[in-house]
Amino acid sequence: MNNLIKKSLGLSSKLEITVRNVQTNASLLEEGNEVRNRNPRNLELMRIAKKPAGYHLEKPGKDHWNRLVINRTKRHVFAEIHHFKHGPVITATTEEWALKKQLYKSCDVAAYKNVGRLLAQRALESGITAVYCDIDPSASQKKTALLDALKENGLELTEPPQYRHANPWDSFRDVKPWTVQE
């Protein structure tokens, strides 16, 4: 068989072809002793991880995994996604040379819109599809442009609720997030 492949590809007899065996996940589980999840935010993506609720007398808005934060200085716009435990995870700003080079001004509506596009792209590339947003869109036209750019590029501005296991007497049961619906 290997000689036939070598002749059809025009390879010399000195070259060796190695065929790699493809393993399935089931065979890996049978052979291995433990499975280690190397994604620390996997439970958040599956909606199983506990959301920090804070105390009931605190200001509302503490129950989120990722939150959108927009800051502005005199010259630049900063948009960040903050994780509740680890701080800023993803940032986009008009201070970045590649974005600053393309803008006429670094604090106008076009700057806010482009920062929103860039932040949404980076968030989706890193696996974050939804963030908690407590920003009032009617506060300014610039923030509205940024929020619209986030929505247009596929980032949801409301996080899904945390999955809670239903009790046997509950009449409504949530669909388990790890089940596949067809």
PDB file of C-alpha atoms in Angstrom:
ATOM      1  CA  MET A   1       0.000   0.000   0.000  1.00  0.00           C
ATOM      2  CA  ASN A   2       2.783   2.435   0.942  1.00  0.00           C
ATOM      3  CA  ASN A   3       4.660   1.631  -2.298  1.00  0.00           C
ATOM      4  CA  LEU A   4       1.541   2.440  -4.298  1.00  0.00           C
ATOM      5  CA  ILE A   5       1.172   5.792  -2.518  1.00  0.00           C
ATOM      6  CA  LYS A   6       4.861   6.580  -3.054  1.00  0.00           C
ATOM      7  CA  LYS A   7       4.640   5.818  -6.776  1.00  0.00           C
ATOM      8  CA  SER A   8       1.432   7.841  -7.276  1.00  0.00           C
ATOM      9  CA  LEU A   9       2.907  10.843  -5.473  1.00  0.00           C
ATOM     10  CA  GLY A  10       6.256  10.467  -7.200  1.00  0.00           C
ATOM     11  CA  LEU A  11       8.162  10.046  -3.928  1.00  0.00           C
ATOM     12  CA  SER A  12      11.506   8.340  -3.576  1.00  0.00           C
ATOM     13  CA  SER A  13      11.850   5.023  -1.802  1.00  0.00           C
ATOM     14  CA  LYS A  14      13.954   6.613   0.967  1.00  0.00           C
ATOM     15  CA  LEU A  15      11.036   8.765   2.196  1.00  0.00           C
ATOM     16  CA  GLU A  16       8.903   7.110   4.846  1.00  0.00           C
ATOM     17  CA  ILE A  17       5.227   7.893   5.232  1.00  0.00           C
ATOM     18  CA  THR A  18       3.768   7.613   8.703  1.00  0.00           C
ATOM     19  CA  VAL A  19       0.062   7.271   9.216  1.00  0.00           C
ATOM     20  CA  ARG A  20      -1.301   8.773  12.406  1.00  0.00           C
ATOM     21  CA  ASN A  21      -4.091   6.951  14.175  1.00  0.00           C
ATOM     22  CA  VAL A  22      -7.003   9.184  15.096  1.00  0.00           C
ATOM     23  CA  GLN A  23      -8.343   8.594  18.577  1.00  0.00           C
ATOM     24  CA  THR A  24     -11.855   9.246  19.711  1.00  0.00           C
ATOM     25  CA  ASN A  25     -12.838  10.989  22.916  1.00  0.00           C
ATOM     26  CA  ALA A  26     -14.313   7.762  24.237  1.00  0.00           C
ATOM     27  CA  SER A  27     -11.016   5.912  23.867  1.00  0.00           C
ATOM     28  CA  LEU A  28      -9.180   8.733  25.622  1.00  0.00           C
ATOM     29  CA  LEU A  29     -11.616   8.557  28.539  1.00  0.00           C
ATOM     30  CA  GLU A  30     -11.248   4.795  28.816  1.00  0.00           C
ATOM     31  CA  GLU A  31      -7.450   4.969  28.874  1.00  0.00           C
ATOM     32  CA  GLY A  32      -7.028   8.057  31.034  1.00  0.00           C
ATOM     33  CA  ASN A  33      -7.556   8.333  34.761  1.00  0.00           C
ATOM     34  CA  GLU A  34      -8.747  11.914  34.863  1.00  0.00           C
ATOM     35  CA  VAL A  35     -10.059  14.607  32.566  1.00  0.00           C
ATOM     36  CA  ARG A  36      -8.836  18.101  33.253  1.00  0.00           C
ATOM     37  CA  ASN A  37     -10.851  21.082  32.009  1.00  0.00           C
ATOM     38  CA  ARG A  38      -8.344  23.746  31.060  1.00  0.00           C
ATOM     39  CA  ASN A  39     -10.968  26.433  30.420  1.00  0.00           C
ATOM     40  CA  PRO A  40     -11.576  28.242  33.722  1.00  0.00           C
ATOM     41  CA  ARG A  41     -14.731  29.928  32.438  1.00  0.00           C
ATOM     42  CA  ASN A  42     -16.381  26.817  31.055  1.00  0.00           C
ATOM     43  CA  LEU A  43     -18.990  26.718  33.812  1.00  0.00           C
ATOM     44  CA  GLU A  44     -19.926  30.336  33.058  1.00  0.00           C
ATOM     45  CA  LEU A  45     -20.408  29.514  29.390  1.00  0.00           C
ATOM     46  CA  MET A  46     -22.638  26.594  30.362  1.00  0.00           C
ATOM     47  CA  ARG A  47     -24.552  28.891  32.797  1.00  0.00           C
ATOM     48  CA  ILE A  48     -23.830  26.578  35.742  1.00  0.00           C
ATOM     49  CA  ALA A  49     -21.338  28.779  37.604  1.00  0.00           C
ATOM     50  CA  LYS A  50     -22.637  30.805  40.494  1.00  0.00           C
ATOM     51  CA  LYS A  51     -23.231  34.480  39.802  1.00  0.00           C
ATOM     52  CA  PRO A  52     -22.118  36.777  42.595  1.00  0.00           C
ATOM     53  CA  ALA A  53     -25.300  38.230  44.042  1.00  0.00           C
ATOM     54  CA  GLY A  54     -23.865  40.578  46.648  1.00  0.00           C
ATOM     55  CA  TYR A  55     -25.913  41.596  49.650  1.00  0.00           C
ATOM     56  CA  HIS A  56     -29.565  42.516  49.323  1.00  0.00           C
ATOM     57  CA  LEU A  57     -28.986  46.054  50.695  1.00  0.00           C
ATOM     58  CA  GLU A  58     -26.269  46.870  48.162  1.00  0.00           C
ATOM     59  CA  LYS A  59     -26.744  48.813  44.981  1.00  0.00           C
ATOM     60  CA  PRO A  60     -28.313  46.539  42.329  1.00  0.00           C
ATOM     61  CA  GLY A  61     -26.266  45.269  39.425  1.00  0.00           C
ATOM     62  CA  LYS A  62     -23.899  42.861  41.163  1.00  0.00           C
ATOM     63  CA  ASP A  63     -25.203  39.671  39.570  1.00  0.00           C
ATOM     64  CA  HIS A  64     -23.110  39.250  36.437  1.00  0.00           C
ATOM     65  CA  TRP A  65     -20.099  37.352  35.165  1.00  0.00           C
ATOM     66  CA  ASN A  66     -18.894  39.946  32.632  1.00  0.00           C
ATOM     67  CA  ARG A  67     -19.756  43.659  32.657  1.00  0.00           C
ATOM     68  CA  LEU A  68     -19.286  46.359  30.023  1.00  0.00           C
ATOM     69  CA  VAL A  69     -17.454  49.496  31.196  1.00  0.00           C
ATOM     70  CA  ILE A  70     -17.028  52.646  29.092  1.00  0.00           C
ATOM     71  CA  ASN A  71     -14.629  55.392  30.180  1.00  0.00           C
ATOM     72  CA  ARG A  72     -13.629  58.622  28.497  1.00  0.00           C
ATOM     73  CA  THR A  73     -10.775  61.016  29.017  1.00  0.00           C
ATOM     74  CA  LYS A  74     -10.327  64.345  27.276  1.00  0.00           C
ATOM     75  CA  ARG A  75      -8.690  62.682  24.296  1.00  0.00           C
ATOM     76  CA  HIS A  76      -9.541  58.978  24.238  1.00  0.00           C
ATOM     77  CA  VAL A  77     -12.324  56.448  24.661  1.00  0.00           C
ATOM     78  CA  PHE A  78     -11.845  53.232  26.640  1.00  0.00           C
ATOM     79  CA  ALA A  79     -14.229  50.270  26.509  1.00  0.00           C
ATOM     80  CA  GLU A  80     -13.575  47.199  28.641  1.00  0.00           C
ATOM     81  CA  ILE A  81     -15.218  43.958  29.612  1.00  0.00           C
ATOM     82  CA  HIS A  82     -14.683  43.301  33.316  1.00  0.00           C
ATOM     83  CA  HIS A  83     -14.920  39.842  34.827  1.00  0.00           C
ATOM     84  CA  PHE A  84     -16.380  39.894  38.336  1.00  0.00           C
ATOM     85  CA  LYS A  85     -13.327  38.169  39.807  1.00  0.00           C
ATOM     86  CA  HIS A  86     -10.388  38.909  37.504  1.00  0.00           C
ATOM     87  CA  GLY A  87     -10.990  42.524  36.477  1.00  0.00           C
ATOM     88  CA  PRO A  88     -10.560  43.739  32.889  1.00  0.00           C
ATOM     89  CA  VAL A  89     -10.439  40.828  30.473  1.00  0.00           C
ATOM     90  CA  ILE A  90     -10.803  42.547  27.091  1.00  0.00           C
ATOM     91  CA  THR A  91     -10.072  46.176  26.262  1.00  0.00           C
ATOM     92  CA  ALA A  92     -10.403  48.398  23.223  1.00  0.00           C
ATOM     93  CA  THR A  93      -9.314  52.009  23.139  1.00  0.00           C
ATOM     94  CA  THR A  94      -8.629  54.824  20.710  1.00  0.00           C
ATOM     95  CA  GLU A  95      -5.084  55.004  22.121  1.00  0.00           C
ATOM     96  CA  GLU A  96      -4.188  51.932  20.075  1.00  0.00           C
ATOM     97  CA  TRP A  97      -2.089  52.962  17.140  1.00  0.00           C
ATOM     98  CA  ALA A  98      -3.962  50.878  14.546  1.00  0.00           C
ATOM     99  CA  LEU A  99      -7.293  52.443  15.499  1.00  0.00           C
ATOM    100  CA  LYS A 100      -5.949  55.957  16.134  1.00  0.00           C
ATOM    101  CA  LYS A 101      -4.381  56.003  12.673  1.00  0.00           C
ATOM    102  CA  GLN A 102      -7.782  55.446  11.004  1.00  0.00           C
ATOM    103  CA  LEU A 103      -9.763  58.071  12.979  1.00  0.00           C
ATOM    104  CA  TYR A 104     -10.098  61.783  12.338  1.00  0.00           C
ATOM    105  CA  LYS A 105     -10.859  62.531  15.999  1.00  0.00           C
ATOM    106  CA  SER A 106     -10.471  60.154  18.904  1.00  0.00           C
ATOM    107  CA  CYS A 107     -13.586  61.216  20.841  1.00  0.00           C
ATOM    108  CA  ASP A 108     -16.356  61.655  18.265  1.00  0.00           C
ATOM    109  CA  VAL A 109     -19.254  59.348  17.365  1.00  0.00           C
ATOM    110  CA  ALA A 110     -17.180  57.485  14.760  1.00  0.00           C
ATOM    111  CA  ALA A 111     -14.529  56.730  17.396  1.00  0.00           C
ATOM    112  CA  TYR A 112     -17.140  55.291  19.778  1.00  0.00           C
ATOM    113  CA  LYS A 113     -18.614  53.190  16.977  1.00  0.00           C
ATOM    114  CA  ASN A 114     -15.228  51.785  15.937  1.00  0.00           C
ATOM    115  CA  VAL A 115     -14.259  51.020  19.531  1.00  0.00           C
ATOM    116  CA  GLY A 116     -17.549  49.118  19.823  1.00  0.00           C
ATOM    117  CA  ARG A 117     -16.803  47.124  16.678  1.00  0.00           C
ATOM    118  CA  LEU A 118     -13.305  46.274  17.880  1.00  0.00           C
ATOM    119  CA  LEU A 119     -14.469  45.282  21.362  1.00  0.00           C
ATOM    120  CA  ALA A 120     -17.222  43.050  19.961  1.00  0.00           C
ATOM    121  CA  GLN A 121     -14.782  41.332  17.608  1.00  0.00           C
ATOM    122  CA  ARG A 122     -12.268  40.677  20.390  1.00  0.00           C
ATOM    123  CA  ALA A 123     -14.988  39.435  22.758  1.00  0.00           C
ATOM    124  CA  LEU A 124     -16.388  36.988  20.239  1.00  0.00           C
ATOM    125  CA  GLU A 125     -12.904  35.747  19.355  1.00  0.00           C
ATOM    126  CA  SER A 126     -12.204  35.053  23.022  1.00  0.00           C
ATOM    127  CA  GLY A 127     -15.511  33.226  23.542  1.00  0.00           C
ATOM    128  CA  ILE A 128     -17.553  35.893  25.332  1.00  0.00           C
ATOM    129  CA  THR A 129     -20.929  36.186  23.620  1.00  0.00           C
ATOM    130  CA  ALA A 130     -22.923  38.099  26.243  1.00  0.00           C
ATOM    131  CA  VAL A 131     -22.099  40.848  28.742  1.00  0.00           C
ATOM    132  CA  TYR A 132     -24.058  42.681  31.408  1.00  0.00           C
ATOM    133  CA  CYS A 133     -24.646  46.312  30.424  1.00  0.00           C
ATOM    134  CA  ASP A 134     -26.058  48.851  32.875  1.00  0.00           C
ATOM    135  CA  ILE A 135     -25.260  51.872  30.683  1.00  0.00           C
ATOM    136  CA  ASP A 136     -28.194  54.113  29.805  1.00  0.00           C
ATOM    137  CA  PRO A 137     -28.229  54.403  25.986  1.00  0.00           C
ATOM    138  CA  SER A 138     -30.290  57.590  26.049  1.00  0.00           C
ATOM    139  CA  ALA A 139     -27.551  59.368  28.043  1.00  0.00           C
ATOM    140  CA  SER A 140     -25.599  60.349  24.933  1.00  0.00           C
ATOM    141  CA  GLN A 141     -25.510  59.786  21.210  1.00  0.00           C
ATOM    142  CA  LYS A 142     -21.929  58.509  21.423  1.00  0.00           C
ATOM    143  CA  LYS A 143     -22.722  55.747  23.897  1.00  0.00           C
ATOM    144  CA  THR A 144     -25.731  54.792  21.810  1.00  0.00           C
ATOM    145  CA  ALA A 145     -23.440  54.419  18.775  1.00  0.00           C
ATOM    146  CA  LEU A 146     -21.063  52.189  20.769  1.00  0.00           C
ATOM    147  CA  LEU A 147     -23.871  49.976  22.082  1.00  0.00           C
ATOM    148  CA  ASP A 148     -25.414  49.682  18.616  1.00  0.00           C
ATOM    149  CA  ALA A 149     -22.040  48.662  17.170  1.00  0.00           C
ATOM    150  CA  LEU A 150     -21.725  45.960  19.835  1.00  0.00           C
ATOM    151  CA  LYS A 151     -25.183  44.601  18.977  1.00  0.00           C
ATOM    152  CA  GLU A 152     -24.585  44.735  15.206  1.00  0.00           C
ATOM    153  CA  ASN A 153     -21.388  42.734  15.558  1.00  0.00           C
ATOM    154  CA  GLY A 154     -23.014  39.915  17.529  1.00  0.00           C
ATOM    155  CA  LEU A 155     -22.420  40.723  21.207  1.00  0.00           C
ATOM    156  CA  GLU A 156     -25.508  40.426  23.417  1.00  0.00           C
ATOM    157  CA  LEU A 157     -25.904  43.081  26.090  1.00  0.00           C
ATOM    158  CA  THR A 158     -27.812  40.880  28.532  1.00  0.00           C
ATOM    159  CA  GLU A 159     -26.357  37.796  30.144  1.00  0.00           C
ATOM    160  CA  PRO A 160     -28.431  34.625  30.243  1.00  0.00           C
ATOM    161  CA  PRO A 161     -29.763  33.677  33.662  1.00  0.00           C
ATOM    162  CA  GLN A 162     -27.922  31.204  35.838  1.00  0.00           C
ATOM    163  CA  TYR A 163     -29.257  27.661  35.532  1.00  0.00           C
ATOM    164  CA  ARG A 164     -30.971  26.505  38.688  1.00  0.00           C
ATOM    165  CA  HIS A 165     -31.843  22.867  39.187  1.00  0.00           C
ATOM    166  CA  ALA A 166     -35.605  22.411  39.411  1.00  0.00           C
ATOM    167  CA  ASN A 167     -37.183  20.814  42.457  1.00  0.00           C
ATOM    168  CA  PRO A 168     -39.460  17.814  41.922  1.00  0.00           C
ATOM    169  CA  TRP A 169     -42.543  19.893  42.779  1.00  0.00           C
ATOM    170  CA  ASP A 170     -41.779  22.757  40.360  1.00  0.00           C
ATOM    171  CA  SER A 171     -44.208  23.059  37.470  1.00  0.00           C
ATOM    172  CA  PHE A 172     -41.731  24.851  35.174  1.00  0.00           C
ATOM    173  CA  ARG A 173     -38.348  23.331  34.421  1.00  0.00           C
ATOM    174  CA  ASP A 174     -35.608  25.101  32.497  1.00  0.00           C
ATOM    175  CA  VAL A 175     -33.950  23.284  29.627  1.00  0.00           C
ATOM    176  CA  LYS A 176     -30.548  22.105  30.737  1.00  0.00           C
ATOM    177  CA  PRO A 177     -27.876  24.201  29.001  1.00  0.00           C
ATOM    178  CA  TRP A 178     -25.718  21.185  28.133  1.00  0.00           C
ATOM    179  CA  THR A 179     -28.466  19.362  26.205  1.00  0.00           C
ATOM    180  CA  VAL A 180     -28.564  19.673  22.426  1.00  0.00           C
ATOM    181  CA  GLN A 181     -31.917  20.628  20.953  1.00  0.00           C
ATOM    182  CA  GLU A 182     -32.662  19.660  17.384  1.00  0.00           C
TER     183      GLU A 182
END
